[in-house]
Short mmCIF file of C-alpha atoms in Angstrom, two decimals:
data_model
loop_
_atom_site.label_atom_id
_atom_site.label_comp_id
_atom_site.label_asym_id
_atom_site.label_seq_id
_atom_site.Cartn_x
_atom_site.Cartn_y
_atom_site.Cartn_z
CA UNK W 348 0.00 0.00 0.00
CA UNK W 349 2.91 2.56 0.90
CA UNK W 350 4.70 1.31 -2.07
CA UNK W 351 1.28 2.45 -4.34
CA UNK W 352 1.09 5.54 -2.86
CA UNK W 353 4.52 6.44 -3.54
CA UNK W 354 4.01 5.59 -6.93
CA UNK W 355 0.74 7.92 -7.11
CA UNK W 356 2.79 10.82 -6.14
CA UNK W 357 5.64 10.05 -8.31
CA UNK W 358 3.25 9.96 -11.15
CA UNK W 359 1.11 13.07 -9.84
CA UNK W 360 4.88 14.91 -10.34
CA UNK W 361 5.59 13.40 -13.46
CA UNK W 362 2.00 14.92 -14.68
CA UNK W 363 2.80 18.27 -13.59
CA UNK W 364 6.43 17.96 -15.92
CA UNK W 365 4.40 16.62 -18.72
CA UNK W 366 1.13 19.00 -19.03
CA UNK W 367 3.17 22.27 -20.14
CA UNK W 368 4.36 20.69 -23.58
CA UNK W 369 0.84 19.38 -23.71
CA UNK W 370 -0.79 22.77 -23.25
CA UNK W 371 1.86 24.44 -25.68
CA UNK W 372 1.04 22.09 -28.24
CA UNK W 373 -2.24 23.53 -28.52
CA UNK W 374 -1.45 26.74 -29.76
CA UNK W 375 1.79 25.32 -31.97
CA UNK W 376 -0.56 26.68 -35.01
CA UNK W 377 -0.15 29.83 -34.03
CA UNK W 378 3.22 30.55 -35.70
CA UNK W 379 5.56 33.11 -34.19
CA UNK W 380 4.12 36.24 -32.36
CA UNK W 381 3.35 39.03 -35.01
CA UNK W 382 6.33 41.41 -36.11
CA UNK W 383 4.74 44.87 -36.33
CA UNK W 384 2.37 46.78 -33.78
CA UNK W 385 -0.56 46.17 -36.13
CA UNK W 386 -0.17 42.33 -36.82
CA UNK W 387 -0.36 42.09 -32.90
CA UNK W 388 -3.30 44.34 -32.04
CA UNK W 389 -5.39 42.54 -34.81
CA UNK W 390 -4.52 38.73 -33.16
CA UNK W 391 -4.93 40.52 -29.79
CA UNK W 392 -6.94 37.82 -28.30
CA UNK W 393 -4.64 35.41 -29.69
CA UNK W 394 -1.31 36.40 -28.16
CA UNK W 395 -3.14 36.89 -24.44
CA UNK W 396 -4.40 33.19 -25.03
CA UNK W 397 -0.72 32.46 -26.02
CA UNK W 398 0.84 34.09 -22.94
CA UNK W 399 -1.30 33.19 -20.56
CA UNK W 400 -1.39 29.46 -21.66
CA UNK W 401 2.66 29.82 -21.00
CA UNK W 402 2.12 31.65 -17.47
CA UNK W 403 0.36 28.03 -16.25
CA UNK W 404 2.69 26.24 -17.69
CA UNK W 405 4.84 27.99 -15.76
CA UNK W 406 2.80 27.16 -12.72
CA UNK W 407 3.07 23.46 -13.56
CA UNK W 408 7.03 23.24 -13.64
CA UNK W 409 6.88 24.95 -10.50
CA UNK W 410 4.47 22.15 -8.81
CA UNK W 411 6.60 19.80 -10.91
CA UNK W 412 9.91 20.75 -9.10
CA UNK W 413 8.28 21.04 -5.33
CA UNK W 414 7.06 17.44 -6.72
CA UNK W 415 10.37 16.14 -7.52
CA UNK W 416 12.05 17.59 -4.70
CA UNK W 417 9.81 16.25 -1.93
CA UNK W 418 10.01 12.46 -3.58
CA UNK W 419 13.79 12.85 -3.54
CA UNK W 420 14.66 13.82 -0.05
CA UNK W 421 12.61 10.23 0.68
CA UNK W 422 15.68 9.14 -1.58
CA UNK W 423 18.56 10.73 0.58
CA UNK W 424 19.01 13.69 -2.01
CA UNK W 425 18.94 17.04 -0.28
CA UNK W 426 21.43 19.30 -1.04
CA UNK W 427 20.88 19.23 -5.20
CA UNK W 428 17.29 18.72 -4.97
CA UNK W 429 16.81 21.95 -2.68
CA UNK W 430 19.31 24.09 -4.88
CA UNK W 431 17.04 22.54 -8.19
CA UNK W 432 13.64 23.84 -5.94
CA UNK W 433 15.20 27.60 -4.87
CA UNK W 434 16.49 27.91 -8.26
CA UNK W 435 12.65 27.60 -10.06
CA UNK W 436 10.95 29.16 -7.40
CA UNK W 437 13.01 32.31 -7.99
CA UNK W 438 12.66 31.74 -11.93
CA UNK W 439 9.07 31.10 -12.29
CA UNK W 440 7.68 34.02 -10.42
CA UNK W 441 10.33 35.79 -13.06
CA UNK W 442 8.78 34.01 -16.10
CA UNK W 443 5.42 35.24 -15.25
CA UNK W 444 5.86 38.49 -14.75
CA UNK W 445 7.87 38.44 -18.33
CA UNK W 446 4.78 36.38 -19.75
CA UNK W 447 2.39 39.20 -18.50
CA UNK W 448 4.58 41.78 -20.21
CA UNK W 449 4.62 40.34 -23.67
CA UNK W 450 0.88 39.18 -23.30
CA UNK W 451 -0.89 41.96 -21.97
CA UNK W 452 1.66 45.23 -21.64
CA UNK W 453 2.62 45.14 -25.02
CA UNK W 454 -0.74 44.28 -26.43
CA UNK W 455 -2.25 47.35 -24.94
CA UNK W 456 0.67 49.67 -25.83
CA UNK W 457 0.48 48.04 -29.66
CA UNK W 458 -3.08 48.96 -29.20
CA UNK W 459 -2.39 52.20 -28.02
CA UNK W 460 0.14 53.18 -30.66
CA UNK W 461 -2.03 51.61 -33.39
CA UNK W 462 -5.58 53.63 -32.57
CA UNK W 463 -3.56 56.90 -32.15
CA UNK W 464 -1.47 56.17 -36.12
CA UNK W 465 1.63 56.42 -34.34
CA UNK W 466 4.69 54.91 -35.47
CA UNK W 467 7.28 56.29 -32.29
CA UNK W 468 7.15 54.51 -29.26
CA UNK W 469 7.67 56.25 -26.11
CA UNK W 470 10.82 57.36 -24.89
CA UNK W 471 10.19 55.20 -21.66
CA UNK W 472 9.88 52.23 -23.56
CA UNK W 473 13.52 50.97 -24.56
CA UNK W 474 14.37 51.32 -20.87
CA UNK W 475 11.47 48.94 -19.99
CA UNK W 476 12.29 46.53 -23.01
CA UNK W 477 15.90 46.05 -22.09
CA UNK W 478 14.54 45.68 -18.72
CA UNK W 479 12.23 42.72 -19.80
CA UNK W 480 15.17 41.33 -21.87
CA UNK W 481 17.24 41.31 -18.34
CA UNK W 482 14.71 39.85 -16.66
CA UNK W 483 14.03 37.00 -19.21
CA UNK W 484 18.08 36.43 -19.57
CA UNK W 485 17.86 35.51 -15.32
CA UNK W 486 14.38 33.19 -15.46
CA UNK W 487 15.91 31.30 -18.48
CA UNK W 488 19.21 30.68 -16.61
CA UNK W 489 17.43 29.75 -13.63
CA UNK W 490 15.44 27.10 -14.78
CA UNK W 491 18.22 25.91 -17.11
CA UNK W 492 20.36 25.91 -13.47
CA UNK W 493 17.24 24.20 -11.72
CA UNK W 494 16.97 21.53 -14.18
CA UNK W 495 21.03 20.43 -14.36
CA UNK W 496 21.03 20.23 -10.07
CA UNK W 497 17.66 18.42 -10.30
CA UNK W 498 19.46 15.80 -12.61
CA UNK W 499 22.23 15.57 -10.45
CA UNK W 500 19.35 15.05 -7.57
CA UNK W 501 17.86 11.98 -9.63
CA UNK W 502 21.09 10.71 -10.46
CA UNK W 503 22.38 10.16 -7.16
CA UNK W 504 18.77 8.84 -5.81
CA UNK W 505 19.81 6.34 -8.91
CA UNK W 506 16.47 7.55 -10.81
CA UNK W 507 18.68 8.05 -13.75
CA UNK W 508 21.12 6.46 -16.01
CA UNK W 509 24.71 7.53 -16.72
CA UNK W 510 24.03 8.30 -20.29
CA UNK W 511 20.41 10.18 -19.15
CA UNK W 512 21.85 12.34 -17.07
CA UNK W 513 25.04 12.72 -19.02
CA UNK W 514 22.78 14.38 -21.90
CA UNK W 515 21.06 16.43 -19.41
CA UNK W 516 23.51 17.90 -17.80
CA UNK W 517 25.16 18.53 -21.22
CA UNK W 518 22.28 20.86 -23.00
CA UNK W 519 20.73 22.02 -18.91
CA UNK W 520 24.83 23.60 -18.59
CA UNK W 521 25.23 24.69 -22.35
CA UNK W 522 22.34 26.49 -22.70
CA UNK W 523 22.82 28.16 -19.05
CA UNK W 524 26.01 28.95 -20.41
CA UNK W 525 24.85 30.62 -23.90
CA UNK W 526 22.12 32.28 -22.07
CA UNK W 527 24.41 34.10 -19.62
CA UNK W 528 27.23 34.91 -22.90
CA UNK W 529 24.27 36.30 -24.65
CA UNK W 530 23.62 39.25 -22.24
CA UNK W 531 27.18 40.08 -22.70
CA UNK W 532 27.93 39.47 -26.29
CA UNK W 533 24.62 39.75 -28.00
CA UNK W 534 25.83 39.63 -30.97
CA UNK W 535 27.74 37.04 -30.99
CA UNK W 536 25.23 35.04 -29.11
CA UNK W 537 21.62 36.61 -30.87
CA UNK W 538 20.55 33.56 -32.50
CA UNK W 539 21.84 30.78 -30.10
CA UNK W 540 20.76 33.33 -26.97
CA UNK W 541 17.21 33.18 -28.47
CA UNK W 542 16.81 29.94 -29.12
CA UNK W 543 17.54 28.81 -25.89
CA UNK W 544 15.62 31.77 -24.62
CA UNK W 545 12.08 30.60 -26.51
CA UNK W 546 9.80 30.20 -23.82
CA UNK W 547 8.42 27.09 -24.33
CA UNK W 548 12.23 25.43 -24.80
CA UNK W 549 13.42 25.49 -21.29
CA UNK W 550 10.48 23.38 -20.44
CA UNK W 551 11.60 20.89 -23.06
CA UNK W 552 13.65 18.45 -20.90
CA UNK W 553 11.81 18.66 -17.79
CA UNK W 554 8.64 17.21 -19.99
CA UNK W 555 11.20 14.06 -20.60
CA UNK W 556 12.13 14.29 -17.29
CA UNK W 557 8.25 13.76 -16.50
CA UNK W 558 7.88 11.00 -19.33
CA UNK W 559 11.18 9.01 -17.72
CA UNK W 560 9.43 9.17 -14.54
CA UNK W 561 6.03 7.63 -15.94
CA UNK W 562 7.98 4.72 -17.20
CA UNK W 563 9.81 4.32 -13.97
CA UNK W 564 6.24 3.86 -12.42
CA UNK W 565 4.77 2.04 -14.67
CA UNK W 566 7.62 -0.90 -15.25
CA UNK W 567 7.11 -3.03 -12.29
CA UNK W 568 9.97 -4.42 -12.99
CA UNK W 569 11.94 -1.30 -12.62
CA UNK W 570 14.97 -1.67 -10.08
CA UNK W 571 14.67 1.83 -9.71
CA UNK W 572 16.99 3.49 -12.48
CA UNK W 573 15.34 5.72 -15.16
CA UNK W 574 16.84 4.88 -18.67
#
């Protein structure tokens, strides 16, 4: 009976990795967001759908990690799985308020500056975007960071495989790394720095994370490691 239970939760955390990529998936067909002030105003609706569809995903990864990190200190993980949990709770609150901004802010200011024919923005508003691009430069790293110590977590609880967590820590630490170069050298780093930067990527491996850990519940055979 404990053994079930522990398996329920397991799976309840693996569920919370999983759903983001399953909500983005739904709005895959909307393409990139619009390029000019007027594309966005007109698909208004559909950007604040977009962004706000991202802000619970963020939500998820949060409940995923807190998930994650409360099954692993039942494993004798601590000190990795508690640097993986500070690091997204710090990130996520970050993501949101950077999802709000692009779904909301700049939809009303796009609406603003389209109603009144304008083609200036304010003076205020480079300040606030290079703000925003700060801000999104220390969410990405964080959850880039969170994920590599929560791999280290799993590996050392053996829920991972040498060559799983070899990969992981690979792309979590080489993305971190691009992420950080590209608020330094942007242009250098513009097209690798925003790639990495996409919102819906740094969710990426946690969702395989989340898959691994369905197939560690559901092979009974399991002997514990995730391959």
């Amino acid at each position: 009976q404990e053994k079930t239970e522990e398996e329920n939760k397991l799976a309840k955390t693996a569920f919370f990795l999983i759903i983001p990529w399953i909500l983005i998936s739904m709005f895959a067909g909307l393409g990139p967001p619009p390029e000019t002030a007027a594309e966005w105003t007109s698909t208004a609706t559909e950007q604040q759908v977009r962004y706000f569809m991202l802000v619970i995903c963020g939500v998820f990864i949060a409940f995923g990690f807190v998930g994650l990190r409360e099954r692993l200190k039942t494993e004798v993980e601590n000190f990795y799985s508690l640097l993986a949990l500070t690091a997204i709770l710090i990130a996520i609150p970050l993501f949101i308020i950077n999802m709000l901004y692009w779904g909301f802010y700049l939809t009303e200011l796009f609406k603003i500056q389209t109603t009144t024919n304008s083609t200036n923005f304010p003076d205020w508003f480079l300040p606030i975007k290079q703000l925003f691009g700060l801000i999104s430069v220390v969410e990405v790293a964080l959850t880039y960071f969170a994920t590599f110590a929560i791999v280290i977590a799993m590996k050392k609880a053996d829920w991972l495989s040498n060559t799983s967590s070899f990969v992981y820590t690979l792309l979590s630490l080489s993305a971190f790394v691009i992420i950080i170069l590209s608020a330094f050298f942007r242009e250098a780093f513009e097209i690798p720095g925003f790639a990495v930067s996409i919102p819906a990527f740094p969710f990426l491996m946690p969702y395989i994370i989340g898959i691994n850990l369905l197939r560690k519940v559901g092979n009974k055979s399991s002997t514990g490691n995730v391959d």
